[in-house]
PDB file of C-alpha atoms and ligand atoms in Angstrom:
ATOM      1  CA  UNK A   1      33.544 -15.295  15.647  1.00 43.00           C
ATOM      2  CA  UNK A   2      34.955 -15.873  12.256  1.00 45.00           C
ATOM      3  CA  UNK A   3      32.919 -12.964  10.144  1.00 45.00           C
ATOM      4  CA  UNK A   4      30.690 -14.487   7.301  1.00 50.00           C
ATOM      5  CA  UNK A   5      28.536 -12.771   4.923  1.00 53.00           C
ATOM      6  CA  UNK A   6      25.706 -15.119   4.369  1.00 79.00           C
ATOM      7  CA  UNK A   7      22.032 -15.124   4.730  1.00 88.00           C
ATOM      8  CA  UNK A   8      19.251 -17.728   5.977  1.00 92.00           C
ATOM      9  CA  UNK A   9      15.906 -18.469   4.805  1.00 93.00           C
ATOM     10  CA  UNK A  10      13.248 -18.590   7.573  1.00 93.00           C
ATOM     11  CA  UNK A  11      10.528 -20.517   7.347  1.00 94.00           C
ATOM     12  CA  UNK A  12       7.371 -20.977   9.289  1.00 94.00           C
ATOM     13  CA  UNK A  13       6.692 -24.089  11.156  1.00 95.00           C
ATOM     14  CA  UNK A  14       4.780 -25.474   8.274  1.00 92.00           C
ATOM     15  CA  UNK A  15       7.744 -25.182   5.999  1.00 92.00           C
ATOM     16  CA  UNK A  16       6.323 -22.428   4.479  1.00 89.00           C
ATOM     17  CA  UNK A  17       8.985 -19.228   4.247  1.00 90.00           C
ATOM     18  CA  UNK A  18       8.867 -16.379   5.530  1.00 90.00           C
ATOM     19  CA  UNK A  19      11.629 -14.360   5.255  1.00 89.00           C
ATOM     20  CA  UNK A  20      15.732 -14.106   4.504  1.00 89.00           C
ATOM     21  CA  UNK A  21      18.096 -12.768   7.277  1.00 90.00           C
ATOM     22  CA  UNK A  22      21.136 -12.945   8.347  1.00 88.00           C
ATOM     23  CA  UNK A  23      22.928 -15.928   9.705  1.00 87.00           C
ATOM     24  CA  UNK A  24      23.973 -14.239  12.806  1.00 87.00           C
ATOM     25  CA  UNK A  25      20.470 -13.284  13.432  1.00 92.00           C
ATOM     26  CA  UNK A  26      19.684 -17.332  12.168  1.00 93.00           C
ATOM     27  CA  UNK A  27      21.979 -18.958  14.774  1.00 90.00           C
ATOM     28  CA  UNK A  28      20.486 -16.611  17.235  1.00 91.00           C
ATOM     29  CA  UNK A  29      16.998 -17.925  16.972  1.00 95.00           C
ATOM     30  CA  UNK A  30      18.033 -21.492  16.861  1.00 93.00           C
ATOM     31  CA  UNK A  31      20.623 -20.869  20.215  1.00 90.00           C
ATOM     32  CA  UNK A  32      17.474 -18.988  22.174  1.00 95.00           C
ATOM     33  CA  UNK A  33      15.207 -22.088  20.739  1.00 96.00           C
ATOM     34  CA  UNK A  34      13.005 -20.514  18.853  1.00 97.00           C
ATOM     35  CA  UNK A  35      14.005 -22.403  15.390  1.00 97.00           C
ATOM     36  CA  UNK A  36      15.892 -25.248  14.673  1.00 96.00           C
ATOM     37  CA  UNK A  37      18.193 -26.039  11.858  1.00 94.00           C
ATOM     38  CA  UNK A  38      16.698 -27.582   8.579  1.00 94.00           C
ATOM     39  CA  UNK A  39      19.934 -27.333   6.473  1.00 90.00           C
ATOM     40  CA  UNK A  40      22.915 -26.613   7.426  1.00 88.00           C
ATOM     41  CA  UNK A  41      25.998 -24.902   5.481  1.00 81.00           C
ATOM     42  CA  UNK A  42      28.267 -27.921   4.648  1.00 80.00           C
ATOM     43  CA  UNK A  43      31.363 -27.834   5.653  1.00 80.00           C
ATOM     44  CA  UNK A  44      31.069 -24.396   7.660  1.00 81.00           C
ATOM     45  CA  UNK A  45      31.020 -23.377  10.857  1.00 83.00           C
ATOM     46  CA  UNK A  46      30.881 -20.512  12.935  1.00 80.00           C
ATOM     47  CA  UNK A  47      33.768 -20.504  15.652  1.00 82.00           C
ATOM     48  CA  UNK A  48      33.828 -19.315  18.922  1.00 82.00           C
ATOM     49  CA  UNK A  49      37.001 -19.326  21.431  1.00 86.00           C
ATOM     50  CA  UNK A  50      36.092 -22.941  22.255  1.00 87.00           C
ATOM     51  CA  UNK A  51      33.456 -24.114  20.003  1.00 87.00           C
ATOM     52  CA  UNK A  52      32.530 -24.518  15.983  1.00 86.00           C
ATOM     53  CA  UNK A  53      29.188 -24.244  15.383  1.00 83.00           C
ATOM     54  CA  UNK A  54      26.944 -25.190  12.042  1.00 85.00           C
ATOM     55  CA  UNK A  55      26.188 -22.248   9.850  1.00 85.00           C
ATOM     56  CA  UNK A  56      22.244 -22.750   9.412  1.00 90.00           C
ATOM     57  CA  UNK A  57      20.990 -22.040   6.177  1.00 91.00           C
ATOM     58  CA  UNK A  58      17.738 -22.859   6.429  1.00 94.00           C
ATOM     59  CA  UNK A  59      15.401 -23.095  10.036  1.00 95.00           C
ATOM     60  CA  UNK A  60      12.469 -23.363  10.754  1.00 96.00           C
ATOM     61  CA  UNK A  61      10.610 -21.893  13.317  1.00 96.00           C
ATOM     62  CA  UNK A  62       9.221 -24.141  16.349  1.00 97.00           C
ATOM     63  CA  UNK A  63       6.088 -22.560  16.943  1.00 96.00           C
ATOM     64  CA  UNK A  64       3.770 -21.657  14.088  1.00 93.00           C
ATOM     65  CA  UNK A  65       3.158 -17.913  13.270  1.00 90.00           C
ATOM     66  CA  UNK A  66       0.295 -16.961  11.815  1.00 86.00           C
ATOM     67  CA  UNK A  67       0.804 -13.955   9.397  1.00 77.00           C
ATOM     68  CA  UNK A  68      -2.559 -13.144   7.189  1.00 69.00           C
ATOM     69  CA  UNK A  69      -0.849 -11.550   4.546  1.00 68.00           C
ATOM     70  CA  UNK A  70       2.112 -10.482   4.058  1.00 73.00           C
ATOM     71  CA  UNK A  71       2.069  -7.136   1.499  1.00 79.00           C
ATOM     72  CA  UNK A  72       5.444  -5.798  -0.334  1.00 87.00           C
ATOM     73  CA  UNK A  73       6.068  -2.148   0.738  1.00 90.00           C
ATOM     74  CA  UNK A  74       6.311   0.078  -2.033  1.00 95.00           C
ATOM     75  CA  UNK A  75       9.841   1.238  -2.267  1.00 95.00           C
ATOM     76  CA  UNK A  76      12.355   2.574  -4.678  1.00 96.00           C
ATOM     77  CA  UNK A  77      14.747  -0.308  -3.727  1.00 92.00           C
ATOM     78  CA  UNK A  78      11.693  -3.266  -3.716  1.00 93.00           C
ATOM     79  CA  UNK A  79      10.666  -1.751  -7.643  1.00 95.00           C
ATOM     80  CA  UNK A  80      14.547  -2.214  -8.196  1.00 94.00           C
ATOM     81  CA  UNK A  81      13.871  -5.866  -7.377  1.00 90.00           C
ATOM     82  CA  UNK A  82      11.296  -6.695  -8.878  1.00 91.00           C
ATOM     83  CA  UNK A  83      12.604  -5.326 -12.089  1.00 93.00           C
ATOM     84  CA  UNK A  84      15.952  -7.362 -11.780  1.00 89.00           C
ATOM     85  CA  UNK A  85      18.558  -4.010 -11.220  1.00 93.00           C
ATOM     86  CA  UNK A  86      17.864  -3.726 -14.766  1.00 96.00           C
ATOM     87  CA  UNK A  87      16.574  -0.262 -16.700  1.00 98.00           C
ATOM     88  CA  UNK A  88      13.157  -1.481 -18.126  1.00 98.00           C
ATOM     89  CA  UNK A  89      14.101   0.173 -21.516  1.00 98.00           C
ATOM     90  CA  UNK A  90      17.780  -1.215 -22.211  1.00 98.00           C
ATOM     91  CA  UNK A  91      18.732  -3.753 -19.472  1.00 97.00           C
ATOM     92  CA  UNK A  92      21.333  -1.892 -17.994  1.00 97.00           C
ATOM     93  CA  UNK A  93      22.340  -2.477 -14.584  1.00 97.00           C
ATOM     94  CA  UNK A  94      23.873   1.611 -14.290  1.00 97.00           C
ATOM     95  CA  UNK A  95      22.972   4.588 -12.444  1.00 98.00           C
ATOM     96  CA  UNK A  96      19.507   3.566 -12.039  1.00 98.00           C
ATOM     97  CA  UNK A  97      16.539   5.764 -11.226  1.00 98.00           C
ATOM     98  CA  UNK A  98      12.716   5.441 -10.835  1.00 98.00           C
ATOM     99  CA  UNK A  99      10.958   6.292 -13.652  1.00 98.00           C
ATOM    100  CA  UNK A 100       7.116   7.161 -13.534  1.00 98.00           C
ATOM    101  CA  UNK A 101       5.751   5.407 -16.900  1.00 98.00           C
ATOM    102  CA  UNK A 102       2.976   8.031 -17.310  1.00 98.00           C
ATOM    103  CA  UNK A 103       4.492  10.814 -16.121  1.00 97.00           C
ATOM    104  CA  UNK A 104       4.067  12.168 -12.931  1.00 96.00           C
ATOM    105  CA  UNK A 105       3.188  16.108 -14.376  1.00 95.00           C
ATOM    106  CA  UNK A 106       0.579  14.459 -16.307  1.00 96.00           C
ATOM    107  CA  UNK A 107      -1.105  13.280 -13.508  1.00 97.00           C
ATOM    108  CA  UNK A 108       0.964   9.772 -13.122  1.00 97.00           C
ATOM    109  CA  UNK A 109       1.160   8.076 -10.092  1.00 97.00           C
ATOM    110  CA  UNK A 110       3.341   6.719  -7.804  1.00 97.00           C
ATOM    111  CA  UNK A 111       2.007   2.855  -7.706  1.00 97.00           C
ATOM    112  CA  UNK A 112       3.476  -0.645  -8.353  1.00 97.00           C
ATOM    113  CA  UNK A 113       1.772  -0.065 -12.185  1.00 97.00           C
ATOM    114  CA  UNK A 114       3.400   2.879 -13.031  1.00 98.00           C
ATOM    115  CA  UNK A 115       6.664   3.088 -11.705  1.00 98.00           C
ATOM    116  CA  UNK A 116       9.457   1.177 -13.387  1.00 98.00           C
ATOM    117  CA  UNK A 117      13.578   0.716 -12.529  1.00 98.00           C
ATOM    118  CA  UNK A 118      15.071   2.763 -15.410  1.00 98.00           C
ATOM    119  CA  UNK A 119      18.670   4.137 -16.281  1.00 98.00           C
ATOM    120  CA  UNK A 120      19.439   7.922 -15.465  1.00 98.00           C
ATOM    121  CA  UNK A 121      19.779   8.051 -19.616  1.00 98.00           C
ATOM    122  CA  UNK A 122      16.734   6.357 -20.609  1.00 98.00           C
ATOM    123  CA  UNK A 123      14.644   8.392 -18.109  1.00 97.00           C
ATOM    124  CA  UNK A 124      15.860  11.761 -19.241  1.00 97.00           C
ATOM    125  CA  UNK A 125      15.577  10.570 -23.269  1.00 98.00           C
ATOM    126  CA  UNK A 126      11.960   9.596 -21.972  1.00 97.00           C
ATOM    127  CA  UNK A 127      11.213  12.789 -20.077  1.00 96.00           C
ATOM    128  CA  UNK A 128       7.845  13.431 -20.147  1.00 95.00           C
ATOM    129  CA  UNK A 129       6.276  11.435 -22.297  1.00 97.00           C
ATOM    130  CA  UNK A 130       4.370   7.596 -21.883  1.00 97.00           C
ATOM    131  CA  UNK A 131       6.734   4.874 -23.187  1.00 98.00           C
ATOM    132  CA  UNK A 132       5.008   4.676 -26.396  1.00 97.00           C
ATOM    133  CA  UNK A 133       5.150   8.822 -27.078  1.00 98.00           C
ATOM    134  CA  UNK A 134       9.345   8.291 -26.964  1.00 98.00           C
ATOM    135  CA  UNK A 135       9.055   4.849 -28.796  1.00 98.00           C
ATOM    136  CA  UNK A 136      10.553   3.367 -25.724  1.00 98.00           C
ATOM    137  CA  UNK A 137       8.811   0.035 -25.171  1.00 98.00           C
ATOM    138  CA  UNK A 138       9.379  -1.898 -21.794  1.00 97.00           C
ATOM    139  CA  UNK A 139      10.954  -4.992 -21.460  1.00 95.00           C
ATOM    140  CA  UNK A 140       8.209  -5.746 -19.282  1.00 93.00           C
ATOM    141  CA  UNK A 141       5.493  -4.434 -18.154  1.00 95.00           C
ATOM    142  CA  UNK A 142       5.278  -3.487 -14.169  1.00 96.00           C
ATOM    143  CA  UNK A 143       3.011  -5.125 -11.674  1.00 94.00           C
ATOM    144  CA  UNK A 144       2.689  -5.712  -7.745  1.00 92.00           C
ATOM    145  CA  UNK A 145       4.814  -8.624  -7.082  1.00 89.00           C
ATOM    146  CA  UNK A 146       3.686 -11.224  -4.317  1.00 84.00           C
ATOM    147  CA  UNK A 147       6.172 -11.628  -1.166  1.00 83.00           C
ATOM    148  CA  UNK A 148       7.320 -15.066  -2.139  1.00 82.00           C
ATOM    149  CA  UNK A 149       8.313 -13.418  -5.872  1.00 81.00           C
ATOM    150  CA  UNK A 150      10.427 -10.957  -4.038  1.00 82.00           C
ATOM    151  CA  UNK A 151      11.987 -13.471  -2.114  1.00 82.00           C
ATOM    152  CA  UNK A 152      12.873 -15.304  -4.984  1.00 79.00           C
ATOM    153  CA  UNK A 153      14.394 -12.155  -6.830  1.00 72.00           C
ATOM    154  CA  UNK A 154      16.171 -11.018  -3.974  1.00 70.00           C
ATOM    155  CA  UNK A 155      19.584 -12.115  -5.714  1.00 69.00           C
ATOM    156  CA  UNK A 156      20.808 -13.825  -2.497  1.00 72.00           C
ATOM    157  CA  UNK A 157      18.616 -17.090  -2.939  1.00 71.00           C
ATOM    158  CA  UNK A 158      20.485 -20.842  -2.542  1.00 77.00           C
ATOM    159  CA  UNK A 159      19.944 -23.807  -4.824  1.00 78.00           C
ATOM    160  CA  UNK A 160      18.525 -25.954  -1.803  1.00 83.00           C
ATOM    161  CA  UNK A 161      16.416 -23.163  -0.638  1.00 87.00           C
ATOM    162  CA  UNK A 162      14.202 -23.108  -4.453  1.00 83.00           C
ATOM    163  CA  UNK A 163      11.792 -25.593  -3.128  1.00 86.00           C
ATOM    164  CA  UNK A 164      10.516 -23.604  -0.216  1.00 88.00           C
ATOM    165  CA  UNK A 165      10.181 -20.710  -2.419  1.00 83.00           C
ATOM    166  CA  UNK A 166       7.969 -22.314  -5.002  1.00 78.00           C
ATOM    167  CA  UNK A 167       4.328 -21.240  -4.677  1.00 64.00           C
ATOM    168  CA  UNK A 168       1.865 -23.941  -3.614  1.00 53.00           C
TER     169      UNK A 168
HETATM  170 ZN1  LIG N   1      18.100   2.512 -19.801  1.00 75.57          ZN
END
């Protein structure tokens, strides 16, 4: 198979999505039968010895799943996201770090609220001090995203896929 580096968007059987994956991982689920192919790539195709297949962009699953609620895991890499790849204090994009807005030696702690992407500079300029201490406002201020914000922010995102990530 010719290689490709492109992703999928899931959705439930109600249309509603669910998650971003791979498309090798896509054409899998709609060759076992589990989803079939909403949108496809145009123009592309996924080629085997004998065969060119459509490269699904989005599917949809056949049978409904029912998922309650699905949480974002706190991670250094899912703050990063939320927060663009860009240092809270200056918008860079380089040699980012995690940077615990009250700080962690003054009893700060490690929660969607106080942790914020920042730049290995700003964070050692901050040091231990709250943003305001070092004069250092935020560009925003940090929160718990939802799972359909992250999907949106996760930088991969197609223009046909924007109206299955819009909340209801
Ligand atoms: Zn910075």
């Amino acid at each position: 198979m010719t290689r490709f580096h492109k992703h999928t968007l899931l959705l439930n059987a109600d249309y509603s999505a669910l998650a971003i994956c791979d498309i090798y991982k896509a054409f899998l689920l709609v060759f076992l039968e589990k989803a079939e192919i909403v949108n496809a790539a145009e123009g592309e195709y996924l080629h085997t010895v004998d065969k060119a297949y459509p490269v699904p962009s989005i599917i949809k699953l056949r049978r409904y799943v029912n998922i309650p609620y699905q949480k974002v895991i706190l991670s250094k890499s899912n703050i990063f996201k939320r927060d663009a790849n860009q240092c809270v204090y200056c918008d860079t994009k380089k040699d980012l770090t995690l940077d615990h807005v009250l700080p962690r030696s003054r009893g700060g702690k490690s929660t969607w609220k106080n942790l914020v992407t920042a730049c290995q500079s700003c964070n050692s300029k901050k040091g231990d001090r709250t943003p305001e201490e070092a004069q250092m406002p935020m560009r925003h201020q940090p929160f718990r995203p939802s799972f359909l914000m992250m999907l949106q922010n996760n930088g991969l995102n197609q223009n046909h896929w924007l109206p299955y990530l819009k909340s209801s």
